[in-house]
Amino acid sequence: MDYEIIIAGGGMVGAALACLLGQVGKQVAVLEAAVPPAFSVDDPFDNRVSALSRASQRLLEQAGAWDNVLKMRASPYEAMQVWDATGSGMIRFEAAEIGEPDLGHIVENRVLQLALLTTLKRYPSVEVLCPARLSGFELSQQQIQVHLTDGSCLSAQLLVGADGAQSVVRSLAELPYEVSDYAQKAVVCTVYTALPHLETAWQRFQTTGPVAFLPLPDPYACSIVWTLPADQADAALLWDEVRFQRELGQALDFRLGEIISIGERAAFPLRGLHVQSYVCERVALLGDAAHTIHPLAGQGVNLGFKDAQALAELIVANESIDYGSLKLLRRYERARRGDNLLTQKAMEGFSLLFGNTLAPWQLLRNQGLTTVNHLSRLKYQLAKRAMGL
Ligand SMILES: Cc1cc2nc3c(=O)[nH]c(=O)nc-3n(C[C@H](O)[C@H](O)[C@H](O)COP(=O)(O)OP(=O)(O)OC[C@H]3O[C@@H](n4cnc5c(N)ncnc54)[C@H](O)[C@@H]3O)c2cc1C
């Protein structure tokens, strides 16, 4: 056999799993289809970022990659304020209230992926093949043979599909999944505002969807995620800059003043996906390949990192077992399915609750936000849960 484990997809989740396995000397191949562009501190901020929880930070520390993230750039945020556009309901979380230095970090996805891929160079048992695209696989009794688009073939005990929401591994393995089309798109871009963000993540819920301003290392720069019905998001991409800045400023109720300038805009269709089974003989899915969720609380990659940690821990704890055995892989699925499903359904619930235009629901959510804001113990628990602690 060429390797013990082949990971298809060297994105954030696949590369994190490779680091955890490389640390303990597992023979791993990472297949990554796209070469990530190199990073320079002078580069403008990317429009794809992730809000990383404390649990994810700890996993990246454990994987040896967090220092590499900090060497490029990351933005700790000390507070988060969420409010409803239809009333006076508001909740504010502060790191100091729960005895933490910050609530998490905003990190560009490219920075995170590059930090992990750089870390992998320290682990000689891990080979990163990039660009390399998986195109097929076949099972034999003792191993799985993985085919690449360049015609080459590799073998291992286990193939991990960390190849994202359009997972090829998932479709080749014929693992069925359920999909909910949210009929929304998330518009993303970098913006500069008249007022400083104060290291705070700002999120305002409108009935069309939430708009979030996530603080970047420059005190006047934020990365925005603006959820809109799909047709309105498409229209927003076509507005001239002046109109986009005005409408976006209004969407946040000008909490950070006027929008001074914007970067390149992009929109991503939002849909929830969950595989019915995360595993089959010699194959396991993790990250977006197994589940995608609504980004309103920024939990997607945080869940993917927990998947990577659970699978790595099982592999390390079961040295003498065939890693492709269904018995072992089912334990991984059992460890992760409940948390992923609960988070996915909670996000769908919030999206429905805050999208409801009926007066009783508006009253309920506004009173709910205000009440929880005053219940310090419950608020403390919510903050700890969001941080993955
Ligand atoms: C607008 C928006 C905002 C978000 N904000 C947050 C946030 O704040 N916090 C958060 O936690 N999550 C957030 N998410 C979710 C997060 O982006 C995803 O959960 C995360 O990108 C999943 O990582 P992944 O590594 O599983 O998949 P991906 O990031 O999709 O990586 C998959 C990798 O596999 C490679 N690949 C694909 N096919 C093949 C193949 N056949 N062979 C080899 N390689 C292949 C790809 O090139 C890619 O590098 C957000 C999502 C959206 C849409």
Coordinates of C-alpha atoms and ligand atoms in Angstrom, one line a residue:
M1 CA 0.0 0.0 0.0
D2 CA 1.2 3.5 -0.8
Y3 CA -0.3 5.2 2.2
E4 CA -2.4 4.5 5.3
I5 CA -4.8 7.3 4.6
I6 CA -5.6 9.4 1.5
I7 CA -7.4 12.7 2.1
A8 CA -9.2 14.1 -0.9
G9 CA -9.3 17.9 -0.4
G10 CA -6.6 20.0 1.2
G11 CA -8.9 22.8 2.2
M12 CA -9.2 24.0 5.7
V13 CA -10.7 20.7 7.1
G14 CA -8.7 18.2 5.1
A15 CA -5.4 20.0 5.8
A16 CA -6.2 20.1 9.5
L17 CA -6.9 16.4 9.6
A18 CA -3.6 15.8 7.8
C19 CA -1.7 17.9 10.4
L20 CA -3.2 15.9 13.3
L21 CA -2.3 12.6 11.6
G22 CA 1.1 13.8 10.5
Q23 CA 2.1 14.7 14.0
V24 CA 1.8 11.0 15.0
G25 CA 3.7 9.8 11.9
K26 CA 0.7 8.4 9.9
Q27 CA 1.5 7.8 6.2
V28 CA -0.9 10.3 4.6
A29 CA -1.4 11.7 1.1
V30 CA -3.4 14.9 0.7
L31 CA -4.8 15.5 -2.8
E32 CA -5.7 19.1 -3.4
A33 CA -7.1 20.2 -6.8
A34 CA -6.3 23.9 -6.7
V35 CA -3.0 25.6 -5.8
P36 CA -3.9 28.3 -3.2
P37 CA -2.4 31.8 -4.2
A38 CA 0.6 32.8 -2.1
F39 CA 0.1 35.4 0.7
S40 CA 1.7 38.7 1.2
V41 CA 0.8 41.1 4.1
D42 CA 0.3 43.8 1.5
D43 CA -2.5 41.8 -0.2
P44 CA -6.0 43.3 0.2
F45 CA -8.2 41.3 2.5
D46 CA -9.9 38.3 0.9
N47 CA -13.7 38.3 0.8
R48 CA -13.9 34.8 2.2
V49 CA -13.3 34.7 5.9
S50 CA -14.3 32.4 8.8
A51 CA -15.2 33.3 12.4
L52 CA -13.1 30.7 14.4
S53 CA -14.2 29.6 17.8
R54 CA -11.9 29.0 20.7
A55 CA -12.2 25.3 20.2
S56 CA -11.0 25.7 16.6
Q57 CA -8.1 27.9 17.8
R58 CA -7.1 25.1 20.3
L59 CA -7.3 22.5 17.6
L60 CA -5.1 24.6 15.3
E61 CA -2.7 25.1 18.2
Q62 CA -2.6 21.3 18.7
A63 CA -2.1 20.8 15.0
G64 CA 0.9 23.2 15.2
A65 CA -0.7 25.7 12.7
W66 CA -2.0 28.5 14.9
D67 CA 1.4 30.4 15.0
N68 CA 1.5 30.3 11.2
V69 CA -2.0 31.8 11.1
L70 CA -0.9 34.6 13.5
K71 CA 2.3 35.2 11.4
M72 CA 0.0 36.1 8.4
R73 CA -3.0 37.8 9.8
A74 CA -6.0 37.2 12.1
S75 CA -8.4 39.5 13.9
P76 CA -9.5 38.7 17.5
Y77 CA -12.9 40.1 18.4
E78 CA -13.8 41.0 21.9
A79 CA -17.6 41.5 21.6
M80 CA -20.5 40.5 19.5
Q81 CA -23.7 42.5 19.2
V82 CA -26.9 41.1 17.6
W83 CA -30.1 42.9 17.2
D84 CA -33.4 42.8 15.4
A85 CA -34.4 45.3 12.7
T86 CA -38.1 45.1 13.6
G87 CA -37.9 46.1 17.2
S88 CA -35.6 47.0 20.1
G89 CA -34.4 43.5 20.9
M90 CA -30.7 43.3 21.3
I91 CA -28.1 40.9 22.8
R92 CA -24.4 41.7 23.4
F93 CA -21.7 39.3 24.4
E94 CA -18.4 40.6 25.8
A95 CA -15.3 38.4 26.2
A96 CA -14.5 40.2 29.5
E97 CA -17.8 39.1 31.0
I98 CA -16.9 35.5 30.7
G99 CA -13.2 35.9 31.6
E100 CA -11.8 35.4 28.1
P101 CA -9.4 37.6 26.2
D102 CA -11.6 37.4 23.1
L103 CA -14.7 35.6 21.7
G104 CA -12.8 34.2 18.7
H105 CA -10.9 35.3 15.6
I106 CA -11.8 36.3 12.1
V107 CA -9.4 34.7 9.7
E108 CA -9.3 34.7 5.9
N109 CA -9.9 31.2 4.5
R110 CA -6.8 31.4 2.3
V111 CA -4.7 32.3 5.3
L112 CA -6.0 29.4 7.2
Q113 CA -5.5 26.9 4.4
L114 CA -1.9 28.2 3.7
A115 CA -1.1 28.1 7.4
L116 CA -2.1 24.5 7.6
L117 CA -0.3 23.5 4.3
T118 CA 2.9 25.2 5.5
T119 CA 2.6 23.3 8.8
L120 CA 2.4 20.1 6.9
K121 CA 6.0 20.6 5.6
R122 CA 7.1 19.8 9.2
Y123 CA 5.5 16.3 9.0
P124 CA 7.6 14.0 6.7
S125 CA 5.0 11.2 6.7
V126 CA 2.5 13.5 4.9
E127 CA 2.8 14.1 1.2
V128 CA 0.8 16.9 -0.3
L129 CA 0.0 16.4 -4.0
C130 CA -1.1 19.7 -5.5
P131 CA -2.6 20.2 -8.0
A132 CA -4.0 16.6 -7.9
R133 CA -7.7 15.9 -8.4
L134 CA -9.4 12.6 -7.4
S135 CA -11.6 11.2 -10.2
G136 CA -12.5 7.7 -9.0
F137 CA -11.8 4.9 -6.7
E138 CA -12.3 1.1 -6.4
L139 CA -12.4 -1.2 -3.4
S140 CA -10.5 -4.4 -2.9
Q141 CA -10.6 -6.6 0.2
Q142 CA -7.6 -5.0 1.9
Q143 CA -7.4 -1.5 0.4
I144 CA -8.9 1.3 -1.6
Q145 CA -7.4 2.3 -5.0
V146 CA -7.7 6.0 -5.7
H147 CA -7.5 7.3 -9.3
L148 CA -6.4 10.8 -10.2
T149 CA -7.4 12.8 -13.3
D150 CA -3.7 12.6 -14.5
G151 CA -4.1 8.8 -14.8
S152 CA -2.1 7.9 -11.7
C153 CA -3.4 5.5 -9.0
L154 CA -2.7 5.4 -5.3
S155 CA -3.7 2.9 -2.6
A156 CA -4.5 3.2 1.1
Q157 CA -6.6 1.6 3.9
L158 CA -8.9 4.6 4.1
L159 CA -10.1 7.4 1.8
V160 CA -11.3 10.6 3.5
G161 CA -13.6 12.9 1.5
A162 CA -12.8 16.4 2.7
D163 CA -13.5 17.8 -0.8
G164 CA -16.2 20.3 0.1
A165 CA -19.9 20.8 -0.6
Q166 CA -19.7 19.4 -4.1
S167 CA -17.9 16.3 -2.9
V168 CA -16.8 13.9 -5.6
V169 CA -16.0 11.3 -3.0
R170 CA -19.6 11.6 -1.7
S171 CA -21.1 11.0 -5.1
L172 CA -18.7 8.2 -6.1
A173 CA -19.5 6.4 -2.8
E174 CA -23.2 7.0 -3.5
L175 CA -23.8 8.2 0.0
P176 CA -27.3 9.7 0.0
Y177 CA -28.0 13.1 1.5
E178 CA -30.8 15.4 2.4
V179 CA -30.9 19.0 1.0
S180 CA -32.8 22.1 2.1
D181 CA -32.6 25.0 -0.4
Y182 CA -32.8 28.1 1.7
A183 CA -33.6 30.2 -1.5
Q184 CA -31.1 32.7 -0.2
K185 CA -27.6 33.8 -1.2
A186 CA -24.8 35.3 1.0
V187 CA -23.2 38.4 -0.5
V188 CA -19.6 38.8 0.7
C189 CA -17.1 41.6 0.4
T190 CA -14.6 43.7 2.3
V191 CA -15.8 47.1 3.3
Y192 CA -14.3 50.2 5.0
T193 CA -16.5 52.2 7.3
A194 CA -16.6 55.7 8.7
L195 CA -16.5 54.5 12.3
P196 CA -14.1 51.9 13.8
H197 CA -15.5 48.4 14.4
L198 CA -14.2 48.3 18.0
E199 CA -13.1 44.7 17.6
T200 CA -16.8 43.8 17.6
A201 CA -18.8 41.5 15.4
W202 CA -22.0 43.2 14.4
Q203 CA -25.1 41.4 13.2
R204 CA -28.5 42.8 12.4
F205 CA -31.4 40.6 11.5
Q206 CA -33.8 41.8 8.9
T207 CA -36.7 39.7 7.7
T208 CA -34.9 39.2 4.4
G209 CA -31.9 37.7 6.3
P210 CA -29.1 38.8 8.6
V211 CA -26.2 41.1 7.7
A212 CA -22.9 40.6 9.6
F213 CA -19.9 42.9 9.8
L214 CA -16.9 40.9 10.9
P215 CA -13.9 42.9 12.2
L216 CA -10.6 42.7 10.2
P217 CA -7.1 43.7 11.5
D218 CA -7.6 47.3 10.2
P219 CA -9.9 49.1 12.7
Y220 CA -12.0 50.5 9.9
A221 CA -12.2 47.3 7.7
C222 CA -14.9 44.6 8.0
S223 CA -15.7 41.5 6.0
I224 CA -19.4 41.4 5.4
V225 CA -21.8 38.5 5.0
W226 CA -25.2 39.8 3.8
T227 CA -27.9 37.2 3.5
L228 CA -30.6 38.1 1.0
P229 CA -33.3 36.3 -1.0
A230 CA -31.5 34.8 -4.1
D231 CA -32.9 37.3 -6.6
Q232 CA -32.1 40.3 -4.4
A233 CA -28.5 39.1 -3.9
D234 CA -28.1 38.8 -7.6
A235 CA -29.4 42.3 -8.0
A236 CA -27.1 43.6 -5.3
L237 CA -24.1 42.3 -7.2
L238 CA -25.1 44.5 -10.1
W239 CA -25.7 47.7 -8.2
D240 CA -23.2 50.5 -8.7
E241 CA -20.8 51.1 -5.8
V242 CA -22.7 54.1 -4.5
R243 CA -26.0 52.3 -4.3
F244 CA -24.4 49.2 -2.8
Q245 CA -22.7 51.3 -0.1
R246 CA -25.9 53.1 0.7
E247 CA -28.1 50.0 0.9
L248 CA -25.5 48.1 2.9
G249 CA -25.1 51.0 5.4
Q250 CA -28.9 51.0 5.8
A251 CA -29.0 47.2 6.3
L252 CA -26.7 47.7 9.4
D253 CA -28.7 50.8 10.4
F254 CA -25.5 52.9 9.9
R255 CA -24.1 51.5 13.2
L256 CA -20.6 51.9 11.8
G257 CA -21.5 55.1 9.9
E258 CA -21.4 55.4 6.1
I259 CA -19.7 52.7 4.1
I260 CA -16.6 54.5 2.6
S261 CA -15.4 51.9 0.1
I262 CA -16.0 48.3 -0.9
G263 CA -13.9 45.5 -2.4
E264 CA -14.8 42.8 -4.9
R265 CA -18.3 41.4 -4.3
A266 CA -19.3 37.7 -4.6
A267 CA -22.5 35.7 -3.7
F268 CA -22.9 32.1 -2.6
P269 CA -26.1 30.1 -2.8
L270 CA -27.1 28.9 0.7
R271 CA -28.4 25.4 1.2
G272 CA -28.3 22.9 4.0
L273 CA -27.0 19.4 3.3
H274 CA -26.5 16.4 5.5
V275 CA -25.4 13.0 4.4
Q276 CA -27.6 10.1 5.8
S277 CA -24.4 8.1 6.4
Y278 CA -21.0 9.7 6.9
V279 CA -19.1 6.5 6.1
C280 CA -19.1 3.3 4.1
E281 CA -16.5 0.6 3.7
R282 CA -13.0 2.4 3.5
V283 CA -14.5 5.8 3.0
A284 CA -15.3 8.6 5.5
L285 CA -16.7 12.1 4.8
L286 CA -16.0 15.2 6.9
G287 CA -16.5 19.0 6.8
D288 CA -18.7 20.4 4.1
A289 CA -18.6 17.1 2.2
A290 CA -20.8 15.7 5.0
H291 CA -22.8 18.7 6.0
T292 CA -23.3 22.3 5.1
I293 CA -25.2 24.7 7.3
H294 CA -26.6 28.3 7.2
P295 CA -23.7 30.7 7.8
L296 CA -25.7 33.0 10.1
A297 CA -23.7 32.0 13.2
G298 CA -20.4 31.2 11.3
Q299 CA -20.2 27.6 12.5
G300 CA -19.5 25.6 9.3
V301 CA -15.7 25.2 9.4
N302 CA -15.8 25.0 13.2
L303 CA -17.9 21.8 12.9
G304 CA -15.5 20.5 10.2
F305 CA -12.6 20.9 12.6
K306 CA -14.5 18.9 15.2
D307 CA -15.0 16.2 12.6
A308 CA -11.3 16.2 11.9
Q309 CA -10.4 16.0 15.6
A310 CA -12.9 13.1 16.2
L311 CA -11.6 11.0 13.3
A312 CA -7.9 11.7 14.1
E313 CA -8.5 10.7 17.7
L314 CA -10.1 7.4 16.7
I315 CA -7.3 6.6 14.3
V316 CA -4.6 7.3 16.8
A317 CA -6.4 5.3 19.6
N318 CA -6.8 2.3 17.3
E319 CA -3.4 1.7 15.9
S320 CA -3.8 -2.0 15.3
I321 CA -7.2 -1.8 13.6
D322 CA -7.7 -1.5 9.8
Y323 CA -8.6 2.2 9.5
G324 CA -11.0 1.4 6.6
S325 CA -13.1 -1.0 8.7
L326 CA -16.7 0.0 8.9
K327 CA -16.8 -0.8 12.6
L328 CA -14.2 1.9 13.3
L329 CA -15.7 4.4 10.9
R330 CA -19.2 4.0 12.4
R331 CA -17.7 5.2 15.7
Y332 CA -16.6 8.4 14.0
E333 CA -20.0 8.9 12.6
R334 CA -21.7 8.4 16.0
A335 CA -19.3 10.9 17.6
R336 CA -20.2 13.7 15.2
R337 CA -23.6 13.3 13.7
G338 CA -25.6 14.5 16.7
D339 CA -23.7 17.8 17.2
N340 CA -23.6 18.6 13.4
L341 CA -27.4 17.9 13.0
L342 CA -28.3 19.9 16.1
T343 CA -26.3 22.9 15.0
Q344 CA -27.7 22.7 11.5
K345 CA -31.3 22.6 12.7
A346 CA -30.7 25.4 15.3
M347 CA -29.4 27.6 12.5
E348 CA -32.5 26.8 10.4
G349 CA -34.7 27.6 13.4
F350 CA -33.0 31.0 13.9
S351 CA -33.3 31.8 10.2
L352 CA -37.1 31.0 10.2
L353 CA -37.7 32.8 13.5
F354 CA -35.9 36.0 12.4
G355 CA -37.4 35.9 8.9
N356 CA -41.0 35.8 10.1
T357 CA -43.0 39.0 9.4
L358 CA -45.9 38.2 11.7
A359 CA -46.3 40.6 14.6
P360 CA -46.4 37.9 17.4
W361 CA -43.2 36.4 16.2
Q362 CA -41.5 39.8 16.0
L363 CA -42.6 40.4 19.6
L364 CA -41.4 37.0 20.7
R365 CA -37.9 37.3 19.2
N366 CA -37.4 40.9 20.4
Q367 CA -38.5 40.1 23.9
G368 CA -36.4 36.9 23.7
L369 CA -33.2 38.8 22.8
T370 CA -33.8 41.4 25.5
T371 CA -34.6 38.8 28.2
V372 CA -31.6 36.6 27.4
N373 CA -29.4 39.7 27.4
H374 CA -30.3 40.3 31.0
L375 CA -30.0 36.7 32.1
S376 CA -26.3 36.7 32.7
R377 CA -26.0 33.0 33.5
L378 CA -27.8 31.8 30.3
K379 CA -25.9 34.4 28.3
Y380 CA -22.7 33.0 29.7
Q381 CA -23.6 29.5 28.8
L382 CA -24.6 30.5 25.2
A383 CA -21.3 32.3 24.7
K384 CA -19.4 29.3 26.0
R385 CA -21.3 27.0 23.7
A386 CA -20.7 29.3 20.7
M387 CA -17.0 29.3 21.5
G388 CA -17.0 25.5 21.5
L389 CA -16.0 25.3 25.2
Ligands
LIG1 C1 -20.8 33.1 3.0 C2 -20.2 32.1 3.9 C3 -19.7 32.5 5.1 C4 -19.2 31.5 6.0 N1 -18.7 31.9 7.2 C5 -18.2 31.0 8.1 C6 -17.7 31.4 9.4 O1 -17.7 32.6 9.7 N2 -17.3 30.4 10.2 C7 -17.3 29.1 9.9 O2 -16.9 28.3 10.7 N3 -17.8 28.7 8.7 C8 -18.2 29.6 7.8 N4 -18.7 29.2 6.5 C9 -18.6 27.8 6.2 C10 -17.2 27.4 5.7 O3 -16.7 28.3 4.7 C11 -17.1 25.9 5.3 O4 -17.7 25.1 6.2 C12 -15.7 25.5 5.0 O5 -15.2 26.2 3.9 C13 -15.7 24.0 4.8 O6 -14.3 23.6 4.6 P1 -13.9 22.2 3.9 O7 -12.5 22.1 4.0 O8 -14.8 21.1 4.4 O9 -14.4 22.5 2.4 P2 -13.8 23.5 1.3 O10 -13.4 24.7 2.0 O11 -14.8 23.6 0.2 O12 -12.5 22.7 0.8 C14 -12.6 21.6 -0.1 C15 -11.2 21.5 -0.8 O13 -11.3 20.3 -1.6 C16 -10.7 20.6 -2.9 N5 -11.3 19.6 -3.8 C17 -12.6 19.6 -4.3 N6 -12.7 18.5 -5.1 C18 -11.6 17.8 -5.2 C19 -11.1 16.7 -5.8 N7 -11.9 15.9 -6.6 N8 -9.8 16.2 -5.6 C20 -9.0 17.0 -4.8 N9 -9.4 18.1 -4.2 C21 -10.6 18.5 -4.3 C22 -11.0 22.0 -3.2 O14 -10.1 22.6 -4.1 C23 -10.9 22.6 -1.8 O15 -9.7 23.1 -1.5 C24 -19.2 30.1 5.6 C25 -19.7 29.7 4.4 C26 -20.3 30.7 3.6 C27 -20.9 30.2 2.2

